[in-house]
Amino acid sequence: MKDNNDMPGHLARRFQQIAVAVFLAEVGEAGFDLTPVQYAALATIKANPGLDQVTLAGLIAYDRTTITGVIDRLVQKGLIERRASPRDRRARELEITDEGRRALRKITPAVESAQRIMLRGLSAKEGEELMRLLRKAIAAGNELSRAPLRE
Amino acid sequence: MKDNNDMPGHLARRFQQIAVAVFLAEVGEAGFDLTPVQYAALATIKANPGLDQVTLAGLIAYDRTTITGVIDRLVQKGLIERRASPRDRRARELEITDEGRRALRKITPAVESAQRIMLRGLSAKEGEELMRLLRKAIAAGNELSRAPLRE
DNA sequence: CGATATTGCTCAGTATGCTGACTATCAGTA
DNA sequence: TACTGATAGTCAGCATACTGAGCAATATCG
């Protein structure tokens, strides 16, 4: 009988669980109330001004039904704006606000610190290797989830 | 500006996302409707007959408020039984049913297949290395989440 | 041009996960 | 034994994620 610790699926869940907890703790300590998911969305909107929701979802591999709520909350916090696209009346264009830009800038150190903490059990070389293997496994499984990465 | 693919937190989320999708697909194809979380709970209850909810939660690193719903659904499906403990009237003892045992046995090939599929981009050696690194990072971060592993 | 397919988005429903609060019970101690 | 603290479980509330359905608008093709 296989142990939980021999199951990549179980290990994935545990690592994710710790990663989220560390992120929330670091960002919270910096005085902000942003989830990992909201942070990734905000950073991606900043890097791609005016993109629509489906494109955003593809860039960070979120489900299209999940992104709606995430965007709602970012708008609610005043960090982004959502407006109808002039070219396609089905689509909504997303834009970061000045406040969103400010928040992103101030949060960055906490986010980077969180990434270090979640790898604190590994050497620098091991951390790199873990990320390489995750990237490789993810690339091979990209199409297996409902929300694949789309570049 | 760091890319998402350089963030262990983001990679953790993506890998877990794929792992869950693969698990549900494989188990669903085998004719069962069990989530990864429900499967781990069921297998752990079988291996530790009569354990209480807090102990179960500790063995698989679930939050005690999450385990309640998971157990509800396993009971609902007739796979486990929950009854008051004779020694501690606060506690509930959990026991797998015959039907739970049967389900577990029939599901096992699908679960193992799922674990292979989620590593299909890696060689056997790389898969082992990924699991080793995840275990190491998880061990170092165990206390950082609200639901640490308790053996 | 008009029928059809596709796309962007939303919604209802279900299942994790977490925070924080609460009840009931148990354990240790003054 | 009475008080105090810890523990087992539940609940309400919020935030991901997903399934499946549906609406409105756009694209495509005969």
mmCIF file of C-alpha atoms (C1' of nucleotides) in Angstrom, chain B residues 50 52-55 83-93, chain C residues 24-27, chain D residues 6-9:
data_model
loop_
_atom_site.group_PDB
_atom_site.id
_atom_site.type_symbol
_atom_site.label_atom_id
_atom_site.label_comp_id
_atom_site.label_asym_id
_atom_site.label_seq_id
_atom_site.Cartn_x
_atom_site.Cartn_y
_atom_site.Cartn_z
ATOM 1 C CA GLY B 50 -11.848 3.948 14.760
ATOM 2 C CA ASP B 52 -11.351 10.449 15.443
ATOM 3 C CA GLN B 53 -11.699 13.455 13.145
ATOM 4 C CA VAL B 54 -8.836 15.515 14.551
ATOM 5 C CA THR B 55 -6.428 12.612 14.244
ATOM 6 C CA ARG B 83 -20.409 7.314 15.539
ATOM 7 C CA ALA B 84 -19.898 8.807 18.973
ATOM 8 C CA SER B 85 -16.808 7.638 20.823
ATOM 9 C CA PRO B 86 -17.579 5.700 23.995
ATOM 10 C CA ARG B 87 -14.505 7.105 25.735
ATOM 11 C CA ASP B 88 -14.811 10.788 24.836
ATOM 12 C CA ARG B 89 -18.232 12.194 24.227
ATOM 13 C CA ARG B 90 -16.790 15.090 22.255
ATOM 14 C CA ALA B 91 -15.167 12.803 19.704
ATOM 15 C CA ARG B 92 -16.542 10.821 16.754
ATOM 16 C CA GLU B 93 -15.033 7.531 15.698
ATOM 17 C "C1'" DA C 24 -19.794 20.658 24.828
ATOM 18 C "C1'" DT C 25 -16.661 18.040 27.121
ATOM 19 C "C1'" DC C 26 -12.509 16.693 29.329
ATOM 20 C "C1'" DA C 27 -8.172 17.310 32.142
ATOM 21 C "C1'" DA D 6 -7.367 22.773 26.596
ATOM 22 C "C1'" DT D 7 -9.646 19.899 23.195
ATOM 23 C "C1'" DA D 8 -13.328 17.853 19.593
ATOM 24 C "C1'" DG D 9 -16.437 19.304 16.660
#
